Amino acid sequence: MSERQNPYNIGLDKTPANYVPLSPLSFLARSAAVYPDHVSTVYEGRSFTWAQTYERCRRFASYLAGKGIGVGDTVAAMLPNIPAMNEVHFAVPMTGAVLNALNIRLDAPSIAFQLDHGGARIILVDPEFSSVITDALAQMSGPKPFVIDVDDAAFKGGKRIGEIEYEAAVAQGDPDFTAIPPKDEWDAIALSYTSGTTGNPKGVVTHHRGAYLNAVSNILAGNLGQHPVYLWTLPMFHCNGWCFPWTIAASAGINVCLRKVEPTKIFELIKQHGVTHMCGAPIVYNTLINAPDAPKETSTGNAARRVVGLIAGAAPPVAVLEGAENIGIKLTHVYGLTEVYGPASVCAEQPGWDELPPAERARMKRRQGVPYPLEEGVTVINPQTMQEVPRDGETIGEVMFRGNIVMKGYLKNEKATKEAFEGGWFHTGDLGVLDEHGYVIIKDRSKDIIISGGENISSVEVEDILYKHPAVLFAAVVAKPDPKWGEVPCAFVELKDGASATEAEIIAFCRSHMSGFKTPKAIVFGPIPKTSTGKIQKFLLRNEVGSAKAITA
């Protein structure tokens, strides 16, 4: 027996007139057409309008296309928050290619792995990172990418290692280049690597649809409105700057570029440009709060203009929430991971919170919250039953996301992708509870990940290095609460019989084998607790240093 035909599906097909794949590229085209003379970007005395930014992006896209870059190709960028880094978020996908924004704090072996794994055909390099990229290229096992230098007059030092400079490449390009829109909004737009718990990082692939939707979600969750003035305190390599290059294009705002987080410079820029919004990890806001020249909201009335700050990476401590308000920054806590395009949940404020006593207000605002406006769901689920936990603030489960703001998957890693999406939800590896209002509150991490100053560190990766030290018999790395960085790696080390080593020697050994931010900041020597089968009991070590306090304090 045939099913009855749905009359609303007959003769009502998708056509170019009524269906266009979603892509954040459309935001740039629109802002350039509607607000051509509005300022789009300012940096160190230079400024561009939206029309100029659109032309520069098309020119560079044209240059890339002339080098044979197109669908299925990867273009990497090792750049700070300068205008070129913003522009490549449009120019690269305009060719149909995928942008791989590299973490500028990584060491050469990590970068070499990512360039090989992602198959980068071109890499853009700032002179500050010319040395580490030279080393990384030498360590690659596959074909080496074509190198483009991106000079910055504001930076003194480094050297050119490329075959052409960025501005020359832009000048060679066609200003009338026609962008190649995605045939399917599911097409990849970016590749970002996240710290894995077993050795090499995983390549997170995101798509045009998710980038489009999260860009708009940022406007709604952060109350950006039209024409915000956005200060780039958040690295653009972090989940593509949480999608904010596309967000600011959608809202026709101003990108206030910032090469480095320097409090004095930040306060100057806030005042000079009337900054309205910024993002960052707790370490960024803590640095501003404790700066000698921080403006005081309660003093002479000359405080910085009230800025809306999105904060993520760890639950903001009460002192940070209160301290930020005192220097004119109103914080909103957001939560997410690379796999969900950066933040995809927000601690949505409710009427009356501003009237609460500071401690109670901070307790409400520290929660990881509810889904972003355009994310389908975030909740806490029992991973065994795949049922949502009770809203009692006590029953522990795993925090999970589902919806359109979730990655395509991990590049060349079907097994990990399948595991991450088991049961129809994305498993974050974070453990949490639901409160009576349905807000997510993180309690601990089930993954061996340490988040220090907003950077993910794999404890397993650090342990692998420790085991290479000739005096180390057993090693275990856990998160230790830290007033500045939120949490830092703390290594428990059991030495071989007759062997000796000092804390300084172990730390120096690690630093010589990995990026500085991943190096343990403390070493505890002594027997490491194990089960009867010899498995290290990490939970006892976490309890010893109070790991959970870094998340829940």
Coordinates of C-alpha atoms in Angstrom, one line a residue:
M1 CA 0.0 0.0 0.0
S2 CA 1.6 3.2 -1.2
E3 CA 1.9 6.2 1.2
R4 CA -0.2 9.2 0.4
Q5 CA 1.7 11.8 -1.5
N6 CA 2.4 15.0 0.4
P7 CA 0.8 17.8 -1.7
Y8 CA 3.3 20.3 -0.2
N9 CA 6.2 18.4 -1.9
I10 CA 4.7 18.4 -5.4
G11 CA 6.0 21.0 -7.8
L12 CA 7.6 22.9 -4.9
D13 CA 11.3 22.1 -5.4
K14 CA 14.4 23.9 -4.5
T15 CA 15.6 26.3 -7.2
P16 CA 18.2 29.0 -7.4
A17 CA 15.5 31.5 -6.8
N18 CA 14.3 30.1 -3.5
Y19 CA 17.4 28.2 -2.1
V20 CA 21.0 29.4 -1.7
P21 CA 23.5 27.4 0.5
L22 CA 24.3 29.3 3.6
S23 CA 27.8 30.8 3.8
P24 CA 29.4 33.6 5.8
L25 CA 30.9 34.8 2.6
S26 CA 27.5 36.5 1.9
F27 CA 28.0 38.7 5.0
L28 CA 31.0 40.4 3.5
A29 CA 29.4 40.9 0.1
R30 CA 26.3 42.5 1.8
S31 CA 28.2 44.8 4.1
A32 CA 30.4 46.0 1.2
A33 CA 27.3 46.7 -0.8
V34 CA 25.2 48.3 1.9
Y35 CA 27.8 50.0 4.0
P36 CA 30.7 50.5 1.5
D37 CA 32.2 53.5 3.3
H38 CA 31.8 52.3 6.8
V39 CA 35.1 51.4 8.5
S40 CA 35.7 47.7 8.6
T41 CA 39.2 47.4 10.1
V42 CA 41.6 49.6 12.0
Y43 CA 45.2 48.6 13.0
E44 CA 48.3 50.7 13.8
G45 CA 47.3 53.8 11.9
R46 CA 45.8 51.9 8.9
S47 CA 42.1 51.6 8.3
F48 CA 39.9 50.0 5.6
T49 CA 36.3 50.4 4.7
W50 CA 34.0 47.4 4.0
A51 CA 34.3 48.1 0.2
Q52 CA 38.1 48.0 0.5
T53 CA 38.1 44.9 2.6
Y54 CA 35.9 43.1 0.1
E55 CA 38.2 44.2 -2.7
R56 CA 41.3 43.0 -0.9
C57 CA 39.7 39.6 -0.1
R58 CA 38.7 39.2 -3.8
R59 CA 42.1 40.2 -4.9
F60 CA 43.9 37.7 -2.6
A61 CA 41.3 35.0 -3.6
S62 CA 42.1 35.7 -7.2
Y63 CA 45.9 35.3 -6.5
L64 CA 45.2 32.0 -4.7
A65 CA 43.1 30.7 -7.5
G66 CA 45.9 31.6 -9.9
K67 CA 48.2 29.4 -7.9
G68 CA 45.8 26.5 -8.5
I69 CA 44.0 26.7 -5.1
G70 CA 40.4 25.5 -5.2
V71 CA 37.9 23.0 -3.8
G72 CA 39.6 20.4 -1.6
D73 CA 42.7 22.4 -0.9
T74 CA 44.0 23.7 2.4
V75 CA 45.6 27.1 3.1
A76 CA 47.3 27.5 6.4
A77 CA 48.0 30.8 8.3
M78 CA 50.5 31.4 11.1
L79 CA 49.4 35.0 11.9
P80 CA 48.6 37.2 14.9
N81 CA 45.4 39.3 15.0
I82 CA 46.3 41.6 12.1
P83 CA 44.1 42.6 9.1
A84 CA 45.4 39.9 6.9
M85 CA 44.3 37.2 9.3
N86 CA 40.8 38.6 9.2
E87 CA 40.9 38.8 5.4
V88 CA 42.0 35.2 4.8
H89 CA 38.8 34.0 6.6
F90 CA 37.0 35.2 3.5
A91 CA 39.6 35.1 0.7
V92 CA 40.4 31.4 1.3
P93 CA 36.8 30.1 1.2
M94 CA 36.1 32.4 -1.8
T95 CA 38.2 29.9 -3.8
G96 CA 36.4 26.9 -2.4
A97 CA 39.4 26.0 -0.3
V98 CA 39.7 25.4 3.5
L99 CA 41.4 27.7 6.0
N100 CA 43.7 26.1 8.6
A101 CA 44.5 28.8 11.2
L102 CA 47.6 27.6 13.2
N103 CA 48.1 28.2 16.9
I104 CA 50.9 30.7 17.0
R105 CA 52.1 29.2 20.4
L106 CA 52.9 25.8 19.1
D107 CA 56.3 24.3 18.6
A108 CA 57.8 23.1 15.3
P109 CA 56.9 19.4 15.5
S110 CA 53.3 20.2 16.3
I111 CA 53.0 22.5 13.3
A112 CA 54.8 20.1 11.0
F113 CA 52.3 17.4 11.9
Q114 CA 49.4 19.7 11.2
L115 CA 50.8 20.9 7.9
D116 CA 51.3 17.3 6.8
H117 CA 48.0 16.0 8.1
G118 CA 46.0 18.9 6.7
G119 CA 47.9 18.9 3.4
A120 CA 48.4 22.7 3.3
R121 CA 49.4 23.8 -0.1
I122 CA 50.1 27.4 0.9
I123 CA 51.0 29.0 4.3
L124 CA 51.0 32.6 5.3
V125 CA 53.7 33.5 7.8
D126 CA 54.2 36.6 10.0
P127 CA 57.9 37.4 10.5
E128 CA 57.6 36.8 14.3
F129 CA 57.1 33.1 13.5
S130 CA 59.5 32.7 10.6
S131 CA 62.0 30.7 12.7
V132 CA 59.5 28.1 14.1
I133 CA 57.9 27.8 10.6
T134 CA 61.3 27.2 9.0
D135 CA 61.9 24.4 11.5
A136 CA 58.5 23.0 11.0
L137 CA 58.9 22.9 7.2
A138 CA 62.2 21.1 7.6
Q139 CA 60.4 18.5 9.8
M140 CA 57.6 17.8 7.4
S141 CA 57.4 14.4 5.8
G142 CA 55.1 15.4 2.9
P143 CA 55.2 18.1 0.2
K144 CA 56.0 21.5 1.6
P145 CA 53.6 24.4 1.1
F146 CA 54.3 27.6 -0.9
V147 CA 55.2 30.3 1.7
I148 CA 53.7 33.9 1.6
D149 CA 55.2 36.4 4.0
V150 CA 52.9 38.8 5.8
D151 CA 55.0 41.8 6.8
D152 CA 53.8 43.9 9.7
A153 CA 55.3 47.4 10.2
A154 CA 54.3 47.2 13.9
F155 CA 56.7 44.3 14.5
K156 CA 60.4 44.6 14.5
G157 CA 62.4 41.5 14.0
G158 CA 62.1 38.1 12.3
K159 CA 62.8 37.7 8.6
R160 CA 61.1 36.9 5.4
I161 CA 61.1 33.2 4.4
G162 CA 58.5 33.3 1.6
E163 CA 58.5 33.7 -2.1
I164 CA 56.2 36.7 -2.1
E165 CA 54.8 39.2 0.4
Y166 CA 51.1 39.4 1.1
E167 CA 50.5 42.9 -0.1
A168 CA 52.2 42.1 -3.4
A169 CA 50.0 39.1 -3.8
V170 CA 46.9 41.2 -3.1
A171 CA 48.1 43.8 -5.6
Q172 CA 48.5 41.1 -8.3
G173 CA 44.9 39.8 -7.8
D174 CA 41.8 40.7 -9.8
P175 CA 39.5 43.1 -7.8
D176 CA 36.6 41.7 -9.8
F177 CA 37.2 38.1 -8.9
T178 CA 34.0 36.2 -8.5
A179 CA 33.9 34.2 -5.3
I180 CA 33.1 30.5 -5.7
P181 CA 30.2 29.8 -3.4
P182 CA 29.8 26.4 -1.8
K183 CA 27.7 24.0 -3.9
D184 CA 26.5 22.6 -0.6
E185 CA 26.4 24.5 2.7
W186 CA 27.8 21.3 4.3
D187 CA 31.1 22.0 2.4
A188 CA 34.1 22.5 4.6
I189 CA 35.2 26.1 5.4
A190 CA 37.9 25.6 8.1
L191 CA 40.2 23.0 9.7
S192 CA 41.3 23.6 13.3
Y193 CA 43.4 21.2 15.4
T194 CA 42.4 20.4 19.0
S195 CA 44.5 18.8 21.6
G196 CA 43.9 15.0 21.6
T197 CA 44.1 12.8 24.7
T198 CA 46.3 10.3 22.8
G199 CA 49.2 11.8 21.1
N200 CA 48.6 13.9 17.9
P201 CA 45.8 16.4 17.8
K202 CA 42.6 15.9 15.9
G203 CA 41.7 18.0 12.9
V204 CA 38.2 19.5 13.4
V205 CA 36.4 20.2 10.1
T206 CA 33.7 22.8 10.2
H207 CA 31.3 23.8 7.4
H208 CA 29.8 26.9 5.8
R209 CA 26.4 26.3 7.3
G210 CA 27.7 26.1 10.9
A211 CA 30.0 29.1 10.4
Y212 CA 27.1 31.2 9.1
L213 CA 24.8 30.2 12.0
N214 CA 27.3 30.6 14.7
A215 CA 28.3 34.0 13.4
V216 CA 24.6 35.1 13.7
S217 CA 24.3 33.3 17.1
N218 CA 27.2 35.5 18.4
I219 CA 25.3 38.6 17.5
L220 CA 22.2 37.4 19.4
A221 CA 24.1 35.9 22.4
G222 CA 26.5 38.8 22.8
N223 CA 23.9 41.6 22.0
L224 CA 26.2 43.0 19.3
G225 CA 23.4 44.8 17.3
Q226 CA 24.5 46.7 14.2
H227 CA 27.9 48.3 13.8
P228 CA 29.6 47.0 16.9
V229 CA 33.3 48.0 17.6
Y230 CA 35.0 44.7 18.3
L231 CA 38.5 44.5 19.9
W232 CA 40.5 41.5 18.9
T233 CA 41.7 40.3 22.3
L234 CA 40.8 36.7 21.4
P235 CA 43.2 34.9 19.0
M236 CA 41.8 34.4 15.5
F237 CA 43.4 31.0 15.5
H238 CA 41.1 29.9 18.4
C239 CA 38.2 28.2 16.6
N240 CA 38.5 30.9 13.9
G241 CA 38.2 33.6 16.5
W242 CA 34.9 31.9 17.7
C243 CA 33.6 32.8 14.2
F244 CA 33.8 36.5 15.0
P245 CA 35.5 37.5 11.6
W246 CA 32.2 36.4 10.1
T247 CA 30.1 37.9 12.9
I248 CA 31.6 41.4 12.5
A249 CA 31.1 41.2 8.7
A250 CA 27.4 40.2 9.3
S251 CA 26.9 43.2 11.7
A252 CA 29.0 45.6 9.6
G253 CA 31.1 46.4 12.6
I254 CA 34.7 47.5 13.1
N255 CA 37.5 45.0 13.6
V256 CA 40.0 46.7 16.0
C257 CA 43.0 44.5 15.4
L258 CA 45.5 43.8 18.1
R259 CA 48.8 42.0 17.7
K260 CA 49.4 41.2 21.3
V261 CA 47.4 41.4 24.6
E262 CA 48.9 44.5 26.3
P263 CA 46.7 46.2 28.9
T264 CA 47.9 49.7 28.3
K265 CA 47.4 49.3 24.5
I266 CA 43.9 47.7 25.1
F267 CA 42.7 50.6 27.3
E268 CA 44.0 53.1 24.8
L269 CA 42.1 51.4 21.9
I270 CA 38.9 51.0 24.0
K271 CA 38.9 54.8 24.6
Q272 CA 40.2 55.8 21.1
H273 CA 37.7 53.7 19.1
G274 CA 34.8 53.4 21.5
V275 CA 35.1 49.6 21.7
T276 CA 31.8 47.9 22.5
H277 CA 32.6 44.2 22.5
M278 CA 35.6 41.9 23.1
C279 CA 36.2 38.2 23.9
G280 CA 38.8 36.2 25.8
A281 CA 39.8 33.6 28.4
P282 CA 39.8 34.5 32.1
I283 CA 43.5 35.2 31.9
V284 CA 42.9 38.1 29.5
Y285 CA 40.4 39.8 31.8
N286 CA 42.4 39.1 34.9
T287 CA 45.4 40.8 33.3
L288 CA 43.3 43.9 32.5
I289 CA 41.8 44.0 36.0
N290 CA 45.3 43.9 37.7
A291 CA 47.0 46.3 35.3
P292 CA 48.4 49.4 37.1
D293 CA 46.6 51.7 34.6
A294 CA 43.3 49.9 34.7
P295 CA 40.4 52.5 34.6
K296 CA 38.2 52.5 37.7
E297 CA 34.5 52.5 37.2
T298 CA 33.9 53.8 40.7
S299 CA 36.5 56.5 40.9
T300 CA 36.5 59.8 39.0
G301 CA 34.0 58.8 36.3
N302 CA 36.6 58.6 33.6
A303 CA 36.5 54.8 33.3
A304 CA 36.5 53.0 30.0
R305 CA 33.2 53.0 28.2
R306 CA 31.1 50.0 29.3
V307 CA 32.3 47.1 27.2
V308 CA 30.5 43.7 26.8
G309 CA 33.0 40.9 27.2
L310 CA 32.4 37.3 26.4
I311 CA 34.5 35.0 28.5
A312 CA 35.2 31.3 28.0
G313 CA 37.9 28.7 28.6
A314 CA 37.0 28.1 32.3
A315 CA 34.2 29.3 34.5
P316 CA 35.1 32.9 35.5
P317 CA 36.1 33.3 39.1
V318 CA 34.0 35.6 41.3
A319 CA 37.0 38.0 41.5
V320 CA 37.2 38.3 37.7
L321 CA 33.4 38.9 37.3
E322 CA 33.5 41.6 40.0
G323 CA 36.8 43.0 38.9
A324 CA 35.8 43.4 35.3
E325 CA 32.7 45.4 36.3
N326 CA 35.0 47.7 38.3
I327 CA 37.0 48.6 35.1
G328 CA 33.9 49.0 32.9
I329 CA 33.5 45.5 31.4
K330 CA 30.3 43.5 31.7
L331 CA 31.1 39.8 31.3
T332 CA 28.8 37.1 29.8
H333 CA 30.0 33.5 30.2
V334 CA 29.9 31.4 27.1
Y335 CA 31.0 27.7 26.7
G336 CA 32.1 25.5 23.9
L337 CA 34.8 23.6 22.2
T338 CA 36.6 23.6 18.8
E339 CA 34.1 20.9 17.7
V340 CA 31.2 23.4 18.2
Y341 CA 32.8 26.4 16.5
G342 CA 33.9 27.9 19.8
P343 CA 31.1 28.9 22.1
A344 CA 27.8 27.3 21.4
S345 CA 26.1 27.8 24.8
V346 CA 25.7 30.9 26.9
C347 CA 24.8 31.7 30.4
A348 CA 21.7 33.6 29.3
E349 CA 21.0 36.4 31.8
Q350 CA 17.6 36.7 33.5
P351 CA 15.8 39.9 34.7
G352 CA 16.9 40.8 38.2
W353 CA 20.4 39.4 38.2
D354 CA 21.9 42.8 38.2
E355 CA 20.1 43.5 41.5
L356 CA 21.5 40.4 43.3
P357 CA 24.4 40.7 45.8
P358 CA 27.8 40.4 44.0
A359 CA 28.5 36.8 45.2
E360 CA 25.1 35.5 44.2
R361 CA 25.2 37.3 40.9
A362 CA 28.6 35.8 40.2
R363 CA 27.3 32.3 41.1
M364 CA 24.5 32.7 38.5
K365 CA 26.8 34.0 35.8
R366 CA 29.4 31.3 36.2
R367 CA 27.2 28.6 34.8
Q368 CA 27.9 27.2 31.3
G369 CA 24.3 27.8 30.5
V370 CA 21.9 27.0 27.7
P371 CA 22.1 26.5 24.0
Y372 CA 23.2 29.4 21.7
P373 CA 20.1 30.8 19.9
L374 CA 20.8 28.8 16.7
E375 CA 22.2 25.6 18.4
E376 CA 19.6 22.8 18.8
G377 CA 20.7 21.7 22.2
V378 CA 23.2 21.4 25.0
T379 CA 22.4 19.4 28.1
V380 CA 23.8 16.8 30.5
I381 CA 23.2 13.1 29.6
N382 CA 24.0 9.8 31.2
P383 CA 26.4 8.3 28.6
Q384 CA 25.3 4.8 29.4
T385 CA 21.5 5.3 29.0
M386 CA 21.7 8.5 26.8
Q387 CA 18.9 9.9 29.0
E388 CA 19.1 13.5 30.3
V389 CA 20.0 13.7 34.0
P390 CA 17.5 15.1 36.5
R391 CA 17.6 18.9 37.1
D392 CA 18.8 18.5 40.7
G393 CA 22.2 20.1 40.5
E394 CA 23.7 16.9 41.8
T395 CA 23.4 14.0 39.3
I396 CA 26.6 13.9 37.2
G397 CA 26.5 13.2 33.5
E398 CA 28.4 14.2 30.4
V399 CA 27.8 17.5 28.7
M400 CA 26.6 17.0 25.1
F401 CA 25.7 19.2 22.1
R402 CA 23.6 18.6 19.1
G403 CA 22.5 20.8 16.2
N404 CA 23.8 22.7 13.2
I405 CA 26.7 24.3 15.2
V406 CA 28.6 21.0 15.5
M407 CA 31.6 20.0 13.3
K408 CA 31.4 17.8 10.3
G409 CA 33.9 15.5 12.1
Y410 CA 37.6 14.8 12.5
L411 CA 39.7 14.9 9.3
K412 CA 40.9 11.4 8.3
N413 CA 39.7 9.9 11.6
E414 CA 36.4 8.2 11.1
K415 CA 36.7 6.2 14.3
A416 CA 37.1 9.3 16.5
T417 CA 34.2 11.0 14.6
K418 CA 31.9 8.0 15.2
E419 CA 32.8 7.9 18.9
A420 CA 32.2 11.6 19.3
F421 CA 28.7 11.4 17.8
E422 CA 27.6 8.2 19.4
G423 CA 23.9 8.2 20.3
G424 CA 23.1 11.2 18.1
W425 CA 24.9 13.8 20.3
F426 CA 28.4 15.3 20.4
H427 CA 30.2 14.0 23.5
T428 CA 32.3 16.9 25.0
G429 CA 34.1 14.8 27.6
D430 CA 33.1 17.4 30.2
L431 CA 31.2 16.2 33.3
G432 CA 28.4 18.3 34.7
V433 CA 25.0 18.7 36.2
L434 CA 21.7 20.5 35.3
D435 CA 20.4 22.9 37.8
E436 CA 16.7 23.5 38.4
H437 CA 16.5 26.0 35.5
G438 CA 18.1 23.6 33.0
Y439 CA 21.4 25.5 33.0
V440 CA 24.5 23.3 32.5
I441 CA 27.2 23.5 35.2
I442 CA 30.5 21.8 34.6
K443 CA 32.0 19.9 37.5
D444 CA 35.0 18.1 36.0
R445 CA 36.5 16.8 32.8
S446 CA 36.5 13.1 31.8
K447 CA 39.1 13.8 29.2
D448 CA 42.7 14.2 30.1
I449 CA 42.7 17.8 29.0
I450 CA 44.0 20.8 31.0
I451 CA 42.9 24.3 29.9
S452 CA 45.6 26.8 30.8
G453 CA 44.9 30.4 29.9
G454 CA 42.4 29.3 27.3
E455 CA 44.9 26.8 25.7
N456 CA 44.1 23.1 25.6
I457 CA 46.9 20.8 26.9
S458 CA 46.8 17.1 26.6
S459 CA 48.1 15.5 29.8
V460 CA 48.9 12.3 27.9
E461 CA 51.2 14.3 25.5
V462 CA 53.1 15.8 28.5
E463 CA 53.3 12.3 30.1
D464 CA 54.8 10.9 26.8
I465 CA 57.6 13.5 27.1
L466 CA 58.2 12.8 30.8
Y467 CA 58.6 9.1 30.1
K468 CA 61.5 9.9 27.7
H469 CA 63.5 11.3 30.6
P470 CA 66.1 8.6 31.6
A471 CA 65.3 8.9 35.3
V472 CA 61.5 8.7 35.1
L473 CA 59.8 5.3 35.9
F474 CA 56.2 6.5 36.1
A475 CA 54.6 9.8 35.3
A476 CA 51.1 11.3 35.6
V477 CA 50.0 14.8 34.7
V478 CA 46.9 16.5 36.2
A479 CA 45.5 20.1 36.3
K480 CA 46.5 22.2 39.3
P481 CA 44.5 25.4 40.1
D482 CA 46.4 28.5 39.3
P483 CA 45.4 32.1 40.2
K484 CA 46.7 33.5 36.9
W485 CA 46.2 30.8 34.3
G486 CA 43.1 29.1 35.8
E487 CA 44.9 25.7 35.8
V488 CA 48.4 24.5 34.9
P489 CA 50.0 21.1 34.3
C490 CA 51.3 19.5 37.5
A491 CA 53.4 16.3 37.0
F492 CA 53.7 13.5 39.5
V493 CA 56.9 11.7 38.9
E494 CA 58.2 8.4 40.3
L495 CA 61.9 7.9 39.7
K496 CA 63.7 4.7 38.8
D497 CA 65.7 3.0 41.6
G498 CA 69.0 4.8 42.1
A499 CA 68.1 7.6 39.7
S500 CA 67.9 11.3 40.7
A501 CA 66.4 14.4 39.1
T502 CA 65.4 17.9 40.3
E503 CA 62.2 19.8 39.6
A504 CA 64.2 22.3 37.5
E505 CA 65.8 19.5 35.5
I506 CA 62.5 17.8 34.7
I507 CA 60.8 21.1 33.7
A508 CA 63.8 22.1 31.5
F509 CA 63.7 18.7 29.8
C510 CA 60.0 19.1 29.0
R511 CA 60.5 22.6 27.7
S512 CA 63.2 21.4 25.3
H513 CA 60.7 18.9 23.8
M514 CA 57.4 20.8 23.7
S515 CA 55.7 24.2 23.6
G516 CA 56.4 26.3 26.7
F517 CA 52.7 26.6 27.7
K518 CA 52.4 22.8 27.8
T519 CA 55.4 22.4 30.2
P520 CA 54.6 21.3 33.8
K521 CA 54.7 24.2 36.2
A522 CA 55.2 21.9 39.2
I523 CA 56.8 18.5 39.8
V524 CA 55.8 16.2 42.7
F525 CA 58.2 13.4 43.4
G526 CA 57.3 10.1 45.1
P527 CA 55.4 6.8 44.6
I528 CA 52.3 7.2 42.3
P529 CA 49.1 5.4 43.4
K530 CA 48.1 2.5 41.2
T531 CA 45.4 -0.1 41.1
S532 CA 46.1 -3.8 41.6
T533 CA 46.5 -4.1 37.8
G534 CA 49.0 -1.3 37.7
K535 CA 46.8 1.4 36.3
I536 CA 47.6 4.9 37.7
Q537 CA 44.8 6.3 39.8
K538 CA 44.7 9.8 38.5
F539 CA 41.6 10.7 40.5
L540 CA 43.6 10.5 43.7
L541 CA 46.2 12.8 42.2
R542 CA 43.5 15.2 41.1
N543 CA 42.1 15.2 44.6
E544 CA 45.6 15.8 46.0
V545 CA 46.1 19.1 44.1
G546 CA 42.4 20.1 44.0
S547 CA 42.1 19.8 40.2
A548 CA 38.3 20.2 40.3
K549 CA 38.6 23.6 42.1
A550 CA 40.0 25.1 38.9
I551 CA 36.7 24.3 37.3
T552 CA 34.2 24.8 40.0
A553 CA 35.7 27.4 42.4

